[in-house]
mmCIF file with all atom_site columns, C-alpha atoms in Angstrom:
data_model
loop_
_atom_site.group_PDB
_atom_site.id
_atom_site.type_symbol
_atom_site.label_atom_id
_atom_site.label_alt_id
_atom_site.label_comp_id
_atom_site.label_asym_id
_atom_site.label_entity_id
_atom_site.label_seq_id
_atom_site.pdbx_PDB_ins_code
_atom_site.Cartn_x
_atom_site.Cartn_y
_atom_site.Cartn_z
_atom_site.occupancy
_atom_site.B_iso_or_equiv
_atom_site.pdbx_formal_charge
_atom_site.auth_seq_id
_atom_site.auth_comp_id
_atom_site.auth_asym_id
_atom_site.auth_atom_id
_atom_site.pdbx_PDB_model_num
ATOM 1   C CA . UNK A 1 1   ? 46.166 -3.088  61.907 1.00 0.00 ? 10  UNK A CA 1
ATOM 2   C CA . UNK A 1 2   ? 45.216 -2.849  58.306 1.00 0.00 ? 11  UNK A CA 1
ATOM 3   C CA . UNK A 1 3   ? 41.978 -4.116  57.405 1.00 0.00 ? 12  UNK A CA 1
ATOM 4   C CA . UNK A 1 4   ? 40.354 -4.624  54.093 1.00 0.00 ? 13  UNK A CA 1
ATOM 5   C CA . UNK A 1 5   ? 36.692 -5.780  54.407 1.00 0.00 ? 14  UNK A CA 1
ATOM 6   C CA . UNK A 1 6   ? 34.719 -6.486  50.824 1.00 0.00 ? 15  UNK A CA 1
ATOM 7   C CA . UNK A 1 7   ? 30.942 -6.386  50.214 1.00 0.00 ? 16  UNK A CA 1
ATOM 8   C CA . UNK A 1 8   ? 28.730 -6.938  47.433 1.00 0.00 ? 17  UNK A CA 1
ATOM 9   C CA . UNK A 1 9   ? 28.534 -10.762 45.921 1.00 0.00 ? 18  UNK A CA 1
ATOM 10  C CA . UNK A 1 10  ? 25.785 -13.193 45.782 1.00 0.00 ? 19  UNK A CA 1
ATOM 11  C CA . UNK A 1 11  ? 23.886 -14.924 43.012 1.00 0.00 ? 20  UNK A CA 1
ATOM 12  C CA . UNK A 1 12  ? 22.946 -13.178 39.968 1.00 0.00 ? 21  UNK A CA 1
ATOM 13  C CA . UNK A 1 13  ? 21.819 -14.275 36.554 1.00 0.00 ? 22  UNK A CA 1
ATOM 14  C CA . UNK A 1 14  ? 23.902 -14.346 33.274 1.00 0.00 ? 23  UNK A CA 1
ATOM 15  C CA . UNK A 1 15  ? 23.626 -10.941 32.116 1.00 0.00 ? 24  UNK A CA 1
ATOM 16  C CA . UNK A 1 16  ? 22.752 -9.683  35.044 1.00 0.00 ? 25  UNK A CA 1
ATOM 17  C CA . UNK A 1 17  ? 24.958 -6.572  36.775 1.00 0.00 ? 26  UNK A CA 1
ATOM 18  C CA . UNK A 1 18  ? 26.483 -6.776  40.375 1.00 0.00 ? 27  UNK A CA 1
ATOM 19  C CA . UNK A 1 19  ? 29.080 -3.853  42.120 1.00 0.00 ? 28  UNK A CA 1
ATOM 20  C CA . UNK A 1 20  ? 31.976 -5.613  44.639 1.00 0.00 ? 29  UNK A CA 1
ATOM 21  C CA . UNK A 1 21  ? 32.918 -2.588  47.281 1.00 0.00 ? 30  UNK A CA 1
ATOM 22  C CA . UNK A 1 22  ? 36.003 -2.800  49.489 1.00 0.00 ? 31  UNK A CA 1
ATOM 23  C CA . UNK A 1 23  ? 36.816 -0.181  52.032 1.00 0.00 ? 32  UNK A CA 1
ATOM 24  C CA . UNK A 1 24  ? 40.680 0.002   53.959 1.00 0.00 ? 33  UNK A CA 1
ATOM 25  C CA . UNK A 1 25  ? 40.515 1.054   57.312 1.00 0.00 ? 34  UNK A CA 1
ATOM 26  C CA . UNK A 1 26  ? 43.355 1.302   60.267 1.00 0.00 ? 35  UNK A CA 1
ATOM 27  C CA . UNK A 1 27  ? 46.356 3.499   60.413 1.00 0.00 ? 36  UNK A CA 1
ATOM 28  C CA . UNK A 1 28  ? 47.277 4.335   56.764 1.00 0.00 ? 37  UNK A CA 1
ATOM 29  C CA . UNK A 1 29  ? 49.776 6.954   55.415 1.00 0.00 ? 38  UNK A CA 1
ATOM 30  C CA . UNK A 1 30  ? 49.546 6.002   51.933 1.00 0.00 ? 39  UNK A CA 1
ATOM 31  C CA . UNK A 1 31  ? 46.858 4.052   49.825 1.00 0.00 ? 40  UNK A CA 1
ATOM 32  C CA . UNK A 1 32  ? 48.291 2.990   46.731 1.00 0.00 ? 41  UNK A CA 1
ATOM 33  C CA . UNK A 1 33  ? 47.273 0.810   43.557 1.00 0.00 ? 42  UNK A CA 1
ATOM 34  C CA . UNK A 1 34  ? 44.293 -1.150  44.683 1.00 0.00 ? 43  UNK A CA 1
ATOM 35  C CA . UNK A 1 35  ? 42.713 -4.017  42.918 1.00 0.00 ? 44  UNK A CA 1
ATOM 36  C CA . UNK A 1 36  ? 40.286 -6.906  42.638 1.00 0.00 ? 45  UNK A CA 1
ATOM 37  C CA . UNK A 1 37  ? 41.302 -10.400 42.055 1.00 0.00 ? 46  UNK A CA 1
ATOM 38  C CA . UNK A 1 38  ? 39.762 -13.171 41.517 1.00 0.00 ? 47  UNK A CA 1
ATOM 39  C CA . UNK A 1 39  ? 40.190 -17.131 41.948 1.00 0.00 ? 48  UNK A CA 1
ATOM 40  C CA . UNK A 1 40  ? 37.580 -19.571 40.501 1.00 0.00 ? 49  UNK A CA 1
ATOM 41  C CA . UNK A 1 41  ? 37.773 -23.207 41.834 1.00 0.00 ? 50  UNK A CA 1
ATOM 42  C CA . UNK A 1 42  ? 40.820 -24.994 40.788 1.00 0.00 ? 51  UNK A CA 1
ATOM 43  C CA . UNK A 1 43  ? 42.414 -22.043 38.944 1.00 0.00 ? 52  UNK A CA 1
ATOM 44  C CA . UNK A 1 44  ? 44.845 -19.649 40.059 1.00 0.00 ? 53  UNK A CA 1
ATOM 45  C CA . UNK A 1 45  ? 44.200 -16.289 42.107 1.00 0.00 ? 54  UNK A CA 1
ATOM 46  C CA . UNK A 1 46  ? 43.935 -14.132 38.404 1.00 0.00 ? 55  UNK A CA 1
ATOM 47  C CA . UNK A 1 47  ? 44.189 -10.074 38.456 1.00 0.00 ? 56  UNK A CA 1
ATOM 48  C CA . UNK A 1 48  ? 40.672 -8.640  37.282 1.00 0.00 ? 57  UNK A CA 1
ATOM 49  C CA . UNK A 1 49  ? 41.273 -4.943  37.552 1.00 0.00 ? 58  UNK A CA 1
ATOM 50  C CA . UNK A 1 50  ? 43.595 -2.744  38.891 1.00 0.00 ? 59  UNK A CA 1
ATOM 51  C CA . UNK A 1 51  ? 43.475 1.223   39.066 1.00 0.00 ? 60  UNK A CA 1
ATOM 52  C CA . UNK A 1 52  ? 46.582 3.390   40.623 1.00 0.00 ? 61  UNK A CA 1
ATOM 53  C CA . UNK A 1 53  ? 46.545 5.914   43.118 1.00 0.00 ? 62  UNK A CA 1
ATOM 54  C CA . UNK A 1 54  ? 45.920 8.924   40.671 1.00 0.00 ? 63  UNK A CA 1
ATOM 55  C CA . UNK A 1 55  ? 42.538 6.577   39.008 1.00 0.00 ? 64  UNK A CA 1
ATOM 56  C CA . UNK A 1 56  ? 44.204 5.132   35.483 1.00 0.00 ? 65  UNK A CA 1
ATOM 57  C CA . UNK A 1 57  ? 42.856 1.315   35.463 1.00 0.00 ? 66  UNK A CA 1
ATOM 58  C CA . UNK A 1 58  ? 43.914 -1.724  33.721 1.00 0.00 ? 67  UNK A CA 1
ATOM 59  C CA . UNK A 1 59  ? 41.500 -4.804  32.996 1.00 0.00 ? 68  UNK A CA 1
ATOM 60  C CA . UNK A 1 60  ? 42.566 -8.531  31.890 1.00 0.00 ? 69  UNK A CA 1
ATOM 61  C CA . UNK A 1 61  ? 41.500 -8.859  28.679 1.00 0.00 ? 70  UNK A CA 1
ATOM 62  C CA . UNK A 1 62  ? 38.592 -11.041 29.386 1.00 0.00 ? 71  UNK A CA 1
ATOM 63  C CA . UNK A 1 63  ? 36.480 -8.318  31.408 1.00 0.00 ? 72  UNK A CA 1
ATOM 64  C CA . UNK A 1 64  ? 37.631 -5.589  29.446 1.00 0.00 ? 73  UNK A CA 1
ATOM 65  C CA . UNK A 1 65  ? 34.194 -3.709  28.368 1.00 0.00 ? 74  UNK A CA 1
ATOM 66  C CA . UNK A 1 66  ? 31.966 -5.526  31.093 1.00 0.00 ? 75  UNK A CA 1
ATOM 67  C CA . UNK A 1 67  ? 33.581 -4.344  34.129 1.00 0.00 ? 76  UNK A CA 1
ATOM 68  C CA . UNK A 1 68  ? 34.842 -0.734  35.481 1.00 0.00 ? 77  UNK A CA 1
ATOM 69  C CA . UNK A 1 69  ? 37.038 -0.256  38.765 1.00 0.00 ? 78  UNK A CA 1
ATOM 70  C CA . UNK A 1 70  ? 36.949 2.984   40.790 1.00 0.00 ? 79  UNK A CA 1
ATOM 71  C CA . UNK A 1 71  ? 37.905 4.231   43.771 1.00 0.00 ? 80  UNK A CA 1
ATOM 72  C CA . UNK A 1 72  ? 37.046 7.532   46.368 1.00 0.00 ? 81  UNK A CA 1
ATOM 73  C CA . UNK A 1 73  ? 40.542 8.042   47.796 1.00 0.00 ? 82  UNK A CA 1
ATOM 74  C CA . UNK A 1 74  ? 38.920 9.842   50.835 1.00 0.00 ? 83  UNK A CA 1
ATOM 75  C CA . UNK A 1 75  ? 36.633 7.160   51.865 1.00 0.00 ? 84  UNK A CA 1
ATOM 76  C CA . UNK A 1 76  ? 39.344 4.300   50.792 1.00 0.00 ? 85  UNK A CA 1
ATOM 77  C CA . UNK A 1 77  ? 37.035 2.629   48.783 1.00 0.00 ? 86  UNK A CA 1
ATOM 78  C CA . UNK A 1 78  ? 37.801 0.710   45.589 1.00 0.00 ? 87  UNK A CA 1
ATOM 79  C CA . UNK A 1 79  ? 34.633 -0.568  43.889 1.00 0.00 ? 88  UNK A CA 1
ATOM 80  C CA . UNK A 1 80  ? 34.160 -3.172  40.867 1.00 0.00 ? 89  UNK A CA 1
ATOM 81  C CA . UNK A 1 81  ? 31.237 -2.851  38.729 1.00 0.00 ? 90  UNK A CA 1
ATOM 82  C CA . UNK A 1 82  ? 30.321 -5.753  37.038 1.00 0.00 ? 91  UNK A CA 1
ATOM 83  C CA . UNK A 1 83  ? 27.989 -5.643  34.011 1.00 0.00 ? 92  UNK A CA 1
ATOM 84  C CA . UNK A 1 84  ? 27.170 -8.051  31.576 1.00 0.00 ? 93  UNK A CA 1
ATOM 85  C CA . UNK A 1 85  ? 27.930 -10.915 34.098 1.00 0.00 ? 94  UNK A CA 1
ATOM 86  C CA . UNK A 1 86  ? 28.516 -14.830 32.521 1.00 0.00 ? 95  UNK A CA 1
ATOM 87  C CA . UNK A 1 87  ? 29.069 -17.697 34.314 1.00 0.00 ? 96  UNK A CA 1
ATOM 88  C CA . UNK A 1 88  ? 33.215 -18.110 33.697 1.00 0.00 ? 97  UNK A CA 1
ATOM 89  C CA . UNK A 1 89  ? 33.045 -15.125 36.128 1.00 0.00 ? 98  UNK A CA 1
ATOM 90  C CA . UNK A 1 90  ? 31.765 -16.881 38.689 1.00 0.00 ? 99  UNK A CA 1
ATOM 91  C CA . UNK A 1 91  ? 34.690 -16.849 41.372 1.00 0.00 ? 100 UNK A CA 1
ATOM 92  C CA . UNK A 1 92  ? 35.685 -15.681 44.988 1.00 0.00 ? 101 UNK A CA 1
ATOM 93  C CA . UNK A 1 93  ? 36.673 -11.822 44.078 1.00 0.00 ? 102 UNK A CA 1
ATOM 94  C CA . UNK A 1 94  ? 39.610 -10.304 46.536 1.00 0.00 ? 103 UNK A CA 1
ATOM 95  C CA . UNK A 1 95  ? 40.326 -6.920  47.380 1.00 0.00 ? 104 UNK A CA 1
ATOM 96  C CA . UNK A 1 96  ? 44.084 -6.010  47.188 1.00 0.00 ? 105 UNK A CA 1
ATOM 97  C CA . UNK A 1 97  ? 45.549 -2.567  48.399 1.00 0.00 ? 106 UNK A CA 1
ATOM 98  C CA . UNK A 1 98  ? 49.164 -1.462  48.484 1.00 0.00 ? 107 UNK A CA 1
ATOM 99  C CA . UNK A 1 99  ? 49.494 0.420   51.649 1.00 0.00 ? 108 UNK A CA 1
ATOM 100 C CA . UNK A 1 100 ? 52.035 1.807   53.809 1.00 0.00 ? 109 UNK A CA 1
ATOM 101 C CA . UNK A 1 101 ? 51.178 2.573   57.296 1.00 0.00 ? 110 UNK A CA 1
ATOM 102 C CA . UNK A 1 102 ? 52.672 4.240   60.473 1.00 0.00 ? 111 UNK A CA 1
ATOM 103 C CA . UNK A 1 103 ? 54.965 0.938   61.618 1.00 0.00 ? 112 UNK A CA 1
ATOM 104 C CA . UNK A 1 104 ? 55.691 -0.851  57.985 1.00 0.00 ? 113 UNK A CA 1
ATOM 105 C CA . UNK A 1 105 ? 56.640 0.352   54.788 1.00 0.00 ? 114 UNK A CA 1
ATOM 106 C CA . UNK A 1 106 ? 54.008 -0.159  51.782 1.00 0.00 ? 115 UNK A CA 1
ATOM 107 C CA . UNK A 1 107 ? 53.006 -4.208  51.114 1.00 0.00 ? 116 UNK A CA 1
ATOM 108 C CA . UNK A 1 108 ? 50.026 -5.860  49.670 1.00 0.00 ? 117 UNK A CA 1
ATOM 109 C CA . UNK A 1 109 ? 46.937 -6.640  51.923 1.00 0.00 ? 118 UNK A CA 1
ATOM 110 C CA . UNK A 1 110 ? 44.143 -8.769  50.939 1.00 0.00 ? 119 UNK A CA 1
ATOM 111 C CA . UNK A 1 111 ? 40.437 -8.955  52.065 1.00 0.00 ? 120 UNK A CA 1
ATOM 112 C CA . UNK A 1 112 ? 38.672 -11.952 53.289 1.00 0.00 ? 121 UNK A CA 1
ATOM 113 C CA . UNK A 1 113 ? 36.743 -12.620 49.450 1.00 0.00 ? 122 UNK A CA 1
ATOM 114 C CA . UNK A 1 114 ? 33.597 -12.448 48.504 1.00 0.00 ? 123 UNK A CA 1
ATOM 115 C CA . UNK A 1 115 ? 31.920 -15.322 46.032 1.00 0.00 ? 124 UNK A CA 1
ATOM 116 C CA . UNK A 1 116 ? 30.281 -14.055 42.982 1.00 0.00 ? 125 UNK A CA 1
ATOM 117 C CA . UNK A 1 117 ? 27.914 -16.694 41.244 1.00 0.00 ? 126 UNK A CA 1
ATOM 118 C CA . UNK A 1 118 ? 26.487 -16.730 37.845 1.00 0.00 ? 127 UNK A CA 1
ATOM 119 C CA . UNK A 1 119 ? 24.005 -19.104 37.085 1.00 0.00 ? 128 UNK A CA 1
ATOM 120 C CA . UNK A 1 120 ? 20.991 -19.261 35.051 1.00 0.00 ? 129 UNK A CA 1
#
């Protein structure tokens, strides 16, 4: 069973910095492109980041600057640092991992979210 278990949001104020963690655990043979979404209230889930197996990223254009994405691939970690912060980024942010494991070949798995909040 894959899991994909984010940490890291809460309240901040507009400017302010904040860094999202995810870690993948279970029984994983590859750990692909990983990612962080994000879906503010009544918009669509939106791609914020996204950074391949070998560590080249791509950013949306609105983030582009403010935030970085990284990952350790020997912890499975994937980490969004968030600089800079306004409040149009205030959103639930999702972990995404493509992963292959022992049973299934490689899908998309999603954390659980965690809500970022920028207000002054």
């Amino acid at each position: 069973q894959v899991q994909l278990v984010e940490s890291g949001g809460g309240l901040v104020h507009p400017g302010e910095s904040l860094t999202l963690s995810c870690v993948a655990s279970g029984k994983i043979l590859n750990l692909n492109d990983m990612a962080w979404y994000r879906q503010a209230p009544g918009n669509e889930r939106e791609l914020v980041a996204r950074i391949t197996e070998g560590g080249t990223a791509h950013y949306t254009a609105s983030i582009l600057g403010r935030f970085t994405i990284f990952r350790d691939n020997s912890k499975k970690t994937v980490d969004l640092q968030m600089t800079n912060l306004q409040p149009e980024d205030t959103a639930v942010y999702y972990c995404n991992a493509n992963i292959e494991t022992i049973l299934r070949p490689p899908r998309d798995y999603w954390g659980q979210g965690t809500q970022v909040t920028v207000s002054s």
